[in-house]
Coordinates of N, CA and C and ligand atoms in Angstrom, one line a residue:
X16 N -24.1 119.8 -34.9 CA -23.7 118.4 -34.7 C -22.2 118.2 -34.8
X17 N -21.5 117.6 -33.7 CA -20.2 116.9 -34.4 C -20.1 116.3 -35.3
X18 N -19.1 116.4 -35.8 CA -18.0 115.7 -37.0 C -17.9 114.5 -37.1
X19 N -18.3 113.5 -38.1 CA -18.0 112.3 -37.8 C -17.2 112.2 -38.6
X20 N -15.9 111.1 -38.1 CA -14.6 110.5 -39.3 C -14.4 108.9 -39.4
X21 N -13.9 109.3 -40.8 CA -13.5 107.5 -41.0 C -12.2 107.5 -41.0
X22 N -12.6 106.0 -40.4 CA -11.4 105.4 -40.5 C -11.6 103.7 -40.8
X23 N -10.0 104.1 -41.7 CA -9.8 102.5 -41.8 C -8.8 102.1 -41.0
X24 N -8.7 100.2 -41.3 CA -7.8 99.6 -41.1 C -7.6 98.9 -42.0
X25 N -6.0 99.0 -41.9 CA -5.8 98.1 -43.3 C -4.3 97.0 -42.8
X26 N -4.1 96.2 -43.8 CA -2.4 95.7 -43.3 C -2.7 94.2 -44.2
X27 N -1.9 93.3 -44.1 CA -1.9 91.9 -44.6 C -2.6 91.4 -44.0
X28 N -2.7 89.7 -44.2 CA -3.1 88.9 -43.4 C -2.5 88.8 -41.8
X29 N -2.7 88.6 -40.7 CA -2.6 88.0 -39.6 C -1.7 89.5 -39.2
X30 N -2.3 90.4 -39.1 CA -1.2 92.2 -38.4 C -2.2 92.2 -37.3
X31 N -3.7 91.6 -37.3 CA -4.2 92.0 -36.0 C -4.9 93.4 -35.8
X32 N -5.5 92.9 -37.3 CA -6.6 94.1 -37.5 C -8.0 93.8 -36.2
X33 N -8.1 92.7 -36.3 CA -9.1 92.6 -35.4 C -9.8 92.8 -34.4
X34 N -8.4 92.5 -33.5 CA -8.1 93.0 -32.2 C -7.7 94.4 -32.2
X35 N -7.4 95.1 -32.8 CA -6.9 96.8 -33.1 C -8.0 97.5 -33.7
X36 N -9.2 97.3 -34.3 CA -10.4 97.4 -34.2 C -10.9 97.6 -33.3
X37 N -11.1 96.4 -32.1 CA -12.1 96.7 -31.1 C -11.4 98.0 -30.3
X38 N -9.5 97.7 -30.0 CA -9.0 98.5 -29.6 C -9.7 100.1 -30.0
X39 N -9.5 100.4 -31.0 CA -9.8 102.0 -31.8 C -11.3 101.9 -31.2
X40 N -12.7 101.2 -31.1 CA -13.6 100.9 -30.8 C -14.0 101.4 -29.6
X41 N -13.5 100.9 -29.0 CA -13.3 101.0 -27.2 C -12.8 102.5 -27.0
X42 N -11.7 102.8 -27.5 CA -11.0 104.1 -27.3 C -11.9 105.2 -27.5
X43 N -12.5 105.2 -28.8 CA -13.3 106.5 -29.2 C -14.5 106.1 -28.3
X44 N -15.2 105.0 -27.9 CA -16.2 105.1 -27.3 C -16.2 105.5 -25.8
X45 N -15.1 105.8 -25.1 CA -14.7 106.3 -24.3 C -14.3 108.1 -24.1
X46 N -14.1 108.3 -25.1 CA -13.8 109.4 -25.3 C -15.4 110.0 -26.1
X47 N -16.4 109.2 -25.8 CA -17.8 109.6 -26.0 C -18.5 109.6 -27.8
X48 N -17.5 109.3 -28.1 CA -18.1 108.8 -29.6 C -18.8 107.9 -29.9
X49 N -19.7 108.0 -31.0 CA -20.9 107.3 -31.3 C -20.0 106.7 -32.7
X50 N -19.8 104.9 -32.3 CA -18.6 104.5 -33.6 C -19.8 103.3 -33.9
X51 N -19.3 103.3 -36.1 CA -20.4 102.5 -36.1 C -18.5 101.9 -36.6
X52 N -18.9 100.2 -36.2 CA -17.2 99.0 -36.9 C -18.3 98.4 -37.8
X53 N -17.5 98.4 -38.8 CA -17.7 97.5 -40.2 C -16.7 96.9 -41.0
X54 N -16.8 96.1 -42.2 CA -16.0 95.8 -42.9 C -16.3 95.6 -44.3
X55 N -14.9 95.1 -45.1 CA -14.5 94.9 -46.5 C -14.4 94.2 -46.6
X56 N -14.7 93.1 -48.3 CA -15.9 93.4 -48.3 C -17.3 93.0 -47.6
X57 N -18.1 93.4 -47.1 CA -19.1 93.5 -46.4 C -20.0 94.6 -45.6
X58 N -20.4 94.5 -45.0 CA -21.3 95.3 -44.3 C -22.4 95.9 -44.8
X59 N -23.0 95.6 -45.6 CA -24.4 95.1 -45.6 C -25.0 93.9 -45.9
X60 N -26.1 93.5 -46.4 CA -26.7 92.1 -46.7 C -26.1 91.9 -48.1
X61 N -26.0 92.6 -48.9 CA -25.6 92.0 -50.4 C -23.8 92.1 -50.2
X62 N -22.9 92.8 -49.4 CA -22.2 93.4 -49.3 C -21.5 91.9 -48.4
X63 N -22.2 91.5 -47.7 CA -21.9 90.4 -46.7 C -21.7 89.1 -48.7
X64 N -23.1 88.8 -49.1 CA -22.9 87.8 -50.1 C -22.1 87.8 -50.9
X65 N -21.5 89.2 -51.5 CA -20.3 89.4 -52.1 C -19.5 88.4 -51.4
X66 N -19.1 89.0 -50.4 CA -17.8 88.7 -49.2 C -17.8 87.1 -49.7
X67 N -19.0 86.3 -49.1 CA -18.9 84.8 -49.3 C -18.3 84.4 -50.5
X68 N -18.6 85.2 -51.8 CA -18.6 84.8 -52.8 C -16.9 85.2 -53.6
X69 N -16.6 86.2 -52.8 CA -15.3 87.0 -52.7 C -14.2 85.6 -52.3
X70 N -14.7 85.1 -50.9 CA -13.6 84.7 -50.2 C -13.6 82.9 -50.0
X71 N -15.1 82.6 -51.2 CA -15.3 81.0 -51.1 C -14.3 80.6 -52.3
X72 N -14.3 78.9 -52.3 CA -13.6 78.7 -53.1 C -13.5 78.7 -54.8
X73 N -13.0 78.6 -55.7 CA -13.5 78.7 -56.9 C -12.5 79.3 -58.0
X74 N -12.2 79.6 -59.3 CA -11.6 80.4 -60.1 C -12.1 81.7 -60.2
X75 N -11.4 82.9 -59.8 CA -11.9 84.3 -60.0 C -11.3 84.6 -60.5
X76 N -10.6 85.6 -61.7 CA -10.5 86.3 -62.6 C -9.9 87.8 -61.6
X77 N -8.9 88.5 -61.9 CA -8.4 89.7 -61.0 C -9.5 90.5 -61.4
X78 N -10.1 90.9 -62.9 CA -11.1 92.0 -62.5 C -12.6 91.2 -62.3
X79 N -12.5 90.5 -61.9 CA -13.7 89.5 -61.6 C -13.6 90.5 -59.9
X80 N -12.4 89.8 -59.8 CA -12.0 90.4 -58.0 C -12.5 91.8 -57.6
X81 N -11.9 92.6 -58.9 CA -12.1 94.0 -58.5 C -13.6 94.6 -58.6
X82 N -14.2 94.2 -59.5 CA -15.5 94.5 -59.3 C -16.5 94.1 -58.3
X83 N -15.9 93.0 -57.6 CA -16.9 92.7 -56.3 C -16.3 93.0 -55.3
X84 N -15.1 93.5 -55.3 CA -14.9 94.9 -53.9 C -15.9 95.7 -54.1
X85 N -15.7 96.0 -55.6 CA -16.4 97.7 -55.4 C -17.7 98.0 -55.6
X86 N -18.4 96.6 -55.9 CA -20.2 96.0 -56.0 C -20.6 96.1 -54.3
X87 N -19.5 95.1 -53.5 CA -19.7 95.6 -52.1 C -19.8 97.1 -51.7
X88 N -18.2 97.6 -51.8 CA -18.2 99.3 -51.4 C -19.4 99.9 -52.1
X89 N -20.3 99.7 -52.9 CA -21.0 101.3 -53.7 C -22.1 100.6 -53.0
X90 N -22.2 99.4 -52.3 CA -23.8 99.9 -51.9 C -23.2 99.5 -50.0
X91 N -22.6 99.6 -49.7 CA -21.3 100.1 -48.5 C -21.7 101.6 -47.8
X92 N -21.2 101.8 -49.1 CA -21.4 103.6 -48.7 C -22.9 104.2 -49.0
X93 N -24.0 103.9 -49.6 CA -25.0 104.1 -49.8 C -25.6 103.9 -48.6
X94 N -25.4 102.6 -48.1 CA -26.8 102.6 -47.2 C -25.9 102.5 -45.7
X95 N -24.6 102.5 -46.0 CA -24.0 102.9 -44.3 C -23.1 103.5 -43.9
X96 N -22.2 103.8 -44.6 CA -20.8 104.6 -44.7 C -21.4 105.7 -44.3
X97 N -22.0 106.9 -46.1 CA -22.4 107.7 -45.9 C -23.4 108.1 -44.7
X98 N -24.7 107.3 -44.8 CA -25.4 108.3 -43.2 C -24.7 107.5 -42.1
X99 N -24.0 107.4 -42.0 CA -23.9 107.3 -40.3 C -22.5 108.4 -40.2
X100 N -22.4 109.0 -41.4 CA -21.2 110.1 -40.8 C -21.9 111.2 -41.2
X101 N -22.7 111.1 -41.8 CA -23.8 111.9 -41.5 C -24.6 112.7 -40.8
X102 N -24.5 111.1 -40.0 CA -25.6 111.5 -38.8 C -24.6 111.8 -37.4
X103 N -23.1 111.8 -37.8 CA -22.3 112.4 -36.7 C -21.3 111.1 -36.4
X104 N -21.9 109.8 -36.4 CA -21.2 108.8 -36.5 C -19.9 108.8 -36.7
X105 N -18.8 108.1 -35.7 CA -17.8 107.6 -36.6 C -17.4 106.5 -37.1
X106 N -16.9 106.0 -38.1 CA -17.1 104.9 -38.8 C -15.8 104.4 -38.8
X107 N -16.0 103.5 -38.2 CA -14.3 102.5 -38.3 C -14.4 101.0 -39.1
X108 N -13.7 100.6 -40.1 CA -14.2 100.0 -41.2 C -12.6 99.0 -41.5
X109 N -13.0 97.9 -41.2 CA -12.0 97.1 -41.7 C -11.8 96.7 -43.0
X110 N -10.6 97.2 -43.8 CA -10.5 97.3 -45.2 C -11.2 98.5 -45.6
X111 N -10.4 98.9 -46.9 CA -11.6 99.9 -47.8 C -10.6 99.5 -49.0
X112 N -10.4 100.7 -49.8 CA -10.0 100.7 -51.1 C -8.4 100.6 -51.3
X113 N -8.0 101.2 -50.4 CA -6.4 100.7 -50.3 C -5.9 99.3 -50.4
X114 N -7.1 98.5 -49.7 CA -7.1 96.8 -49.9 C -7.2 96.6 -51.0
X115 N -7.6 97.4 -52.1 CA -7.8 96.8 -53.2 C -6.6 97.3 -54.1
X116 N -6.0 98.7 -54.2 CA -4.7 99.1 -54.4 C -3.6 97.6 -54.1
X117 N -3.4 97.4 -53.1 CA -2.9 96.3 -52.4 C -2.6 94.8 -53.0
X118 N -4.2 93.9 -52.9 CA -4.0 92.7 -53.3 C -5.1 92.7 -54.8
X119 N -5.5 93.9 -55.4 CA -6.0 93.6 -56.8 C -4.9 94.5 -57.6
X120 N -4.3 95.6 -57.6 CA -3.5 96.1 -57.9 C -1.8 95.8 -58.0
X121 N -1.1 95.1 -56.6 CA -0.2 95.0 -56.2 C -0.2 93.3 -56.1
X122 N -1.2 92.7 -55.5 CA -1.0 90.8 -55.9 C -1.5 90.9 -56.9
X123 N -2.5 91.1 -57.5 CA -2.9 90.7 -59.1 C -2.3 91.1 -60.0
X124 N -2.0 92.1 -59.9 CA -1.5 93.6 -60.7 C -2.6 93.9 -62.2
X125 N -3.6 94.3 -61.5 CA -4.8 94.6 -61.8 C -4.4 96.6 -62.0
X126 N -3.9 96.8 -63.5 CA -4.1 98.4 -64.0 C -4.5 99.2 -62.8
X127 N -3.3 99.8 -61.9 CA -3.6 100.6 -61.2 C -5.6 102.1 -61.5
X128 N -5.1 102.2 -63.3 CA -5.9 103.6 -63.7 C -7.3 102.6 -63.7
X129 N -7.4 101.2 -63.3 CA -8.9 100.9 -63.6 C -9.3 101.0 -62.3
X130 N -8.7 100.4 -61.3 CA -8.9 100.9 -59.7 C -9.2 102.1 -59.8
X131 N -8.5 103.0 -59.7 CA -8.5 104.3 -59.6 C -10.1 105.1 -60.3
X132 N -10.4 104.5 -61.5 CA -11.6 105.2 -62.5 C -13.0 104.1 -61.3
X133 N -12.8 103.3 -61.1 CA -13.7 102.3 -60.4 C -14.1 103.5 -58.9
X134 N -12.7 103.7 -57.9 CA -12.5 104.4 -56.9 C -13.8 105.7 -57.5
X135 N -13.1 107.0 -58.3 CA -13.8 107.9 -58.6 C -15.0 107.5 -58.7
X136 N -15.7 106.7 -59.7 CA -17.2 106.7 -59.6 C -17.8 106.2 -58.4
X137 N -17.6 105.0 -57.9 CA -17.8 104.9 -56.5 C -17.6 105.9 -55.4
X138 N -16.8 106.1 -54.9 CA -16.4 107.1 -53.6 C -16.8 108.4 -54.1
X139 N -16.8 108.9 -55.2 CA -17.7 110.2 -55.4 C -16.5 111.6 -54.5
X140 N -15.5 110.9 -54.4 CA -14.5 111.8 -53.5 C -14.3 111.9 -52.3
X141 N -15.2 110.9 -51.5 CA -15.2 110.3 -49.4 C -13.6 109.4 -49.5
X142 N -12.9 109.7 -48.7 CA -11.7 109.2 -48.5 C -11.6 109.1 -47.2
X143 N -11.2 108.1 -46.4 CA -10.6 108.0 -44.9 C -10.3 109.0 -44.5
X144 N -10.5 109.6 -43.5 CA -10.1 110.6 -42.5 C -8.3 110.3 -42.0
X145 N -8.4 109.1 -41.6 CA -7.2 108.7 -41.1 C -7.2 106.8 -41.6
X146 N -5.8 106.0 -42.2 CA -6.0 105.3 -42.5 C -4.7 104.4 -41.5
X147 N -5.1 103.5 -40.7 CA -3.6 102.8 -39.5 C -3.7 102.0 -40.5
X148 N -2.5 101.6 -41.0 CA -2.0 100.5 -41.6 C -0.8 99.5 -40.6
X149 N -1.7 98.4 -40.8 CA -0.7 97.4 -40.0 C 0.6 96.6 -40.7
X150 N 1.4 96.9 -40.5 CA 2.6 96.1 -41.2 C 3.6 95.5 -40.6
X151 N 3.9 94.0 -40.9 CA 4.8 93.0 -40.4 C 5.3 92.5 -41.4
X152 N 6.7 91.4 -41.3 CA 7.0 90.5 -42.1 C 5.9 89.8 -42.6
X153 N 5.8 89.7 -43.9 CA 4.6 88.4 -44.4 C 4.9 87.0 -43.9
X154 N 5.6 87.0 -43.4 CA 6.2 85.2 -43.2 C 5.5 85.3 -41.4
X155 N 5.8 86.3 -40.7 CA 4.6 86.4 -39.7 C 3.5 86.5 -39.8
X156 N 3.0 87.5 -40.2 CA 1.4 87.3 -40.3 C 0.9 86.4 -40.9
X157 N 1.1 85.2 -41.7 CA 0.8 84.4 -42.7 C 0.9 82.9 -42.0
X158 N 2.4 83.2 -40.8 CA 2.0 82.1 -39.8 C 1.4 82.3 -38.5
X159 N 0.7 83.9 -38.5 CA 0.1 84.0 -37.4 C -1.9 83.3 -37.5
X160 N -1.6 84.2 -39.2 CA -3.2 83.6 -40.1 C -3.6 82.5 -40.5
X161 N -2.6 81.5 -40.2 CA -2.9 79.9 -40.6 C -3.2 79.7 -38.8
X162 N -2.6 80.0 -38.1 CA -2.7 79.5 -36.6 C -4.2 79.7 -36.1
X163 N -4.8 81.4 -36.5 CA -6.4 81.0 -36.1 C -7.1 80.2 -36.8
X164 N -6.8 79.5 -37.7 CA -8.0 78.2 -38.5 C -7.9 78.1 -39.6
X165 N -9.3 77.6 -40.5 CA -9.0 77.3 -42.0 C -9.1 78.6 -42.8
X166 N -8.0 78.7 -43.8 CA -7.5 79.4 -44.7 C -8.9 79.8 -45.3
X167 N -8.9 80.8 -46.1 CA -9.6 81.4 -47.0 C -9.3 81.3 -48.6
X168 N -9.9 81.2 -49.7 CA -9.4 81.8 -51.0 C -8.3 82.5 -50.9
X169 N -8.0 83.8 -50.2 CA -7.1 84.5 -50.2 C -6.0 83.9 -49.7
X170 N -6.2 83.8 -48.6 CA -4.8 83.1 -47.9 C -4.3 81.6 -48.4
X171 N -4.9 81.3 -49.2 CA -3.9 80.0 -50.1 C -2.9 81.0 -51.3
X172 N -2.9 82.1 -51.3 CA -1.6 83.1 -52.0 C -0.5 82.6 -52.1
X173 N 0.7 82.9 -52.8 CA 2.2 82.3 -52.3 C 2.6 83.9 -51.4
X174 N 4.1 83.5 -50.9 CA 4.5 84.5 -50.1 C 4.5 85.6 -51.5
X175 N 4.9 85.4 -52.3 CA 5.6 86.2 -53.9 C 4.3 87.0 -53.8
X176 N 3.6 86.9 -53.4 CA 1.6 87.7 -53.6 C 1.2 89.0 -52.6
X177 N 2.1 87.8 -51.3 CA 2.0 88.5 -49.8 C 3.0 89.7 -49.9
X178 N 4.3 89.5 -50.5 CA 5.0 90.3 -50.5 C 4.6 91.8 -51.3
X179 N 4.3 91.1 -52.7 CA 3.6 92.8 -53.6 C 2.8 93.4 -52.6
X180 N 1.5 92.8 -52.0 CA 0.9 93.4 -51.5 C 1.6 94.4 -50.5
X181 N 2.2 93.9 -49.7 CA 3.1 94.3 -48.9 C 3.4 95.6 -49.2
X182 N 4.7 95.9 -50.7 CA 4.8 96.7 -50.8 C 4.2 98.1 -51.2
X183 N 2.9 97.4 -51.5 CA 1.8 98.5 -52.4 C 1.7 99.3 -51.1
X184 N 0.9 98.7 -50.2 CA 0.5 99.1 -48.8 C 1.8 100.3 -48.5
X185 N 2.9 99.7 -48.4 CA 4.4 100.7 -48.1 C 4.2 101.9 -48.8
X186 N 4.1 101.7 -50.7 CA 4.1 102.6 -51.2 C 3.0 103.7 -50.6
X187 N 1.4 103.4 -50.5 CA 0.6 103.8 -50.6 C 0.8 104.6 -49.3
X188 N 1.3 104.3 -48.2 CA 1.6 104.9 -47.4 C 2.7 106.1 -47.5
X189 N 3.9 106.1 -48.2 CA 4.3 106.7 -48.6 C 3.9 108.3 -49.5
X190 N 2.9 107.4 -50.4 CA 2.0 108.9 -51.3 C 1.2 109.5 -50.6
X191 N 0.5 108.8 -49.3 CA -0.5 109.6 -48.7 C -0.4 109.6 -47.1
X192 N 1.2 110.4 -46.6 CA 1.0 110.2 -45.4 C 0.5 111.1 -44.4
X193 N 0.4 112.1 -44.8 CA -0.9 112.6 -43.8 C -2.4 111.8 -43.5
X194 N -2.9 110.7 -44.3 CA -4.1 110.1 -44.0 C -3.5 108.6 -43.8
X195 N -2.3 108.0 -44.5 CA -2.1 106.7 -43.8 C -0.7 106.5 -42.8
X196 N -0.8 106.1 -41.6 CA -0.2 105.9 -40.5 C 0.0 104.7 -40.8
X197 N 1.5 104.4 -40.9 CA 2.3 103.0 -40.6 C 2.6 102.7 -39.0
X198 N 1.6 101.4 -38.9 CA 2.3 101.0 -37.5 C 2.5 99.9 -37.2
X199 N 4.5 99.4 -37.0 CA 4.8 98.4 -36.9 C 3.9 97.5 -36.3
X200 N 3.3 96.2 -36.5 CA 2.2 95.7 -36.1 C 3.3 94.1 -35.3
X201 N 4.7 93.8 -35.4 CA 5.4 93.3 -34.9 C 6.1 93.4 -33.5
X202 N 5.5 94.8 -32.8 CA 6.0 94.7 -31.6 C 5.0 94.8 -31.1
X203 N 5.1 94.6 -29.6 CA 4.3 94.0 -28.6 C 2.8 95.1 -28.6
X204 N 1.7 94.3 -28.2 CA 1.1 94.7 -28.5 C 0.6 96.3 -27.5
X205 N 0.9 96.2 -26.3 CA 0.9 97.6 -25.8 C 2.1 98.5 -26.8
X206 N 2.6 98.1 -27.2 CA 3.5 99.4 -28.2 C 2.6 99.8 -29.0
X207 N 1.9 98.7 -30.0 CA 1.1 99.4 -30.9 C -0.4 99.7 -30.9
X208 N -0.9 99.5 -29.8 CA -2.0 100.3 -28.9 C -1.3 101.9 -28.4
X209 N -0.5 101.8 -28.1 CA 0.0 103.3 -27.9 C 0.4 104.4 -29.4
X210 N 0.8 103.4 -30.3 CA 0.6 104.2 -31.8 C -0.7 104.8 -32.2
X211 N -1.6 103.1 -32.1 CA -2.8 103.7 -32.4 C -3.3 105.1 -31.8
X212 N -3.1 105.3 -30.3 CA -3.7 106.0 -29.6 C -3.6 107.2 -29.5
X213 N -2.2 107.4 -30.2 CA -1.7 108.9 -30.9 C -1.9 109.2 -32.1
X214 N -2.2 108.5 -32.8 CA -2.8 108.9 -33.8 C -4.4 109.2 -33.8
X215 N -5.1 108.8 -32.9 CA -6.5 108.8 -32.5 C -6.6 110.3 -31.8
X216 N -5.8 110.5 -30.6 CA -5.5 111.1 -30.1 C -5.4 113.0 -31.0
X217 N -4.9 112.3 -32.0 CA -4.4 113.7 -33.2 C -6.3 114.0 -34.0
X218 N -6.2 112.9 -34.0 CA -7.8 113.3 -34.6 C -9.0 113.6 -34.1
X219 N -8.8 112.9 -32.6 CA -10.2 114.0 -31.8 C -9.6 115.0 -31.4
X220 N -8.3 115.8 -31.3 CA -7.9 117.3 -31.5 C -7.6 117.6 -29.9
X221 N -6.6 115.8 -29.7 CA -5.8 115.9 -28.2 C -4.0 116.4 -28.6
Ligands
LIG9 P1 -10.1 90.1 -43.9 O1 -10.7 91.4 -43.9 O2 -10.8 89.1 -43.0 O3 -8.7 90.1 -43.8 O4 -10.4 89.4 -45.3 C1 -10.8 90.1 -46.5 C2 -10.0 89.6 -47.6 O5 -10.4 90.3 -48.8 C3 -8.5 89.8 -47.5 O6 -7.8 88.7 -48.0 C4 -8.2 91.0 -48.4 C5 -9.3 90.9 -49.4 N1 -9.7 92.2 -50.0 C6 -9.3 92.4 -51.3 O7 -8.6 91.6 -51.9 N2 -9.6 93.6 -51.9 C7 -10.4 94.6 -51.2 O8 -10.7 95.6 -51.8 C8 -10.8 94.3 -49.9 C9 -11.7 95.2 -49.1 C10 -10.4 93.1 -49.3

């Protein structure tokens, strides 16, 4: 049986993960892959209630935050991550654990080593195959993410939040760049469909 790989997507608010999703979607399914899209947090039924509860309104606490990523992620990977790359599937997954590096780590500043010890028991050692990170000015994406509709929990952040995040993302890419791919997510959008597509391109072994 073929190989199945994950991938994420990751980046700030409004980089146009969305649409670069269906893009990666479309691409491997053309190139004959069997892709399951999901996301963070969500993708299952308890995994979805998190999310509501993740992104409704209310006072949350940073490790309040971080443990309902990873209440999502451990039953994420249990009942869909794991078998469907299992079963040869590829898994393309909006957000993973880098998102939490990011805005529980880097906006909260949430003890990198508690992420990390959370990470190990959960992931059990599954890490992205390949990880595109989308990156723009925060002052775009933030007035690209107010323009599709009403704000979230999250997105009422100040820029000072958007920025940490920012950098964590930079850093993280830096420490792991054979699995995370920076791609300016500010030029036009055939430029960065053509990033994606070399990078895609490298991992089905064109
Ligand atoms: P989005 O995927 O629609 O952008 O929204 C998900 C929100 O959840 C986004 O603000 C980032 C946030 N998030 C975290 O803070 N930590 C995480 O680990 C994940 C997966 C998402």
């Amino acid at each position: 049986m073929n190989k199945g790989y994950f991938i994420t997507l990751e980046g700030g608010e409004g980089v146009g993960k969305t649409t670069n999703l269906r893009f990666v979607r479309e691409f491997l399914e053309r190139r004959g892959k069997r892709v399951l899209a999901t996301r963070e947090p969500g993708g299952t039924p308890v995994g979805e209630k998190i999310r509501a509860l993740f992104l409704g309104d209310g006072e949350v606490s940073p490790e309040t935050e971080l443990l309902l990523v990873f209440a999502a992620r451990a039953q994420h990977l249990l009942d869909v991550i794991e078998p469907a790359l299992e079963s040869g599937a590829w898994v393309v997954c909006d957000r993973f654990t880098d998102a939490s590096y990011a805005y529980q780590g880097g906006g909260r500043q949430v003890d990198a080593e508690f992420i990390l010890a959370l990470e190990e028991r959960v992931q059990k050692g599954r890490q992205p195959d390949l990880t595109l990170l989308f990156d723009a000015p925060v002052e775009v994406g933030m007035a690209r993410a107010k323009k599709r509709g009403p704000i979230d929990r999250m997105e009422k952040e100040t820029l000072a939040f958007y920025e940490r995040v920012r950098e964590t993302y930079l850093r993280l890419a830096g420490r792991f760049p054979n699995r995370v791919k920076l791609i300016d997510a500010s030029r036009p959008i055939v430029e960065v469909e053509e990033a994606i597509a070399t990078h895609l391109n490298h991992l089905c072994g064109q």
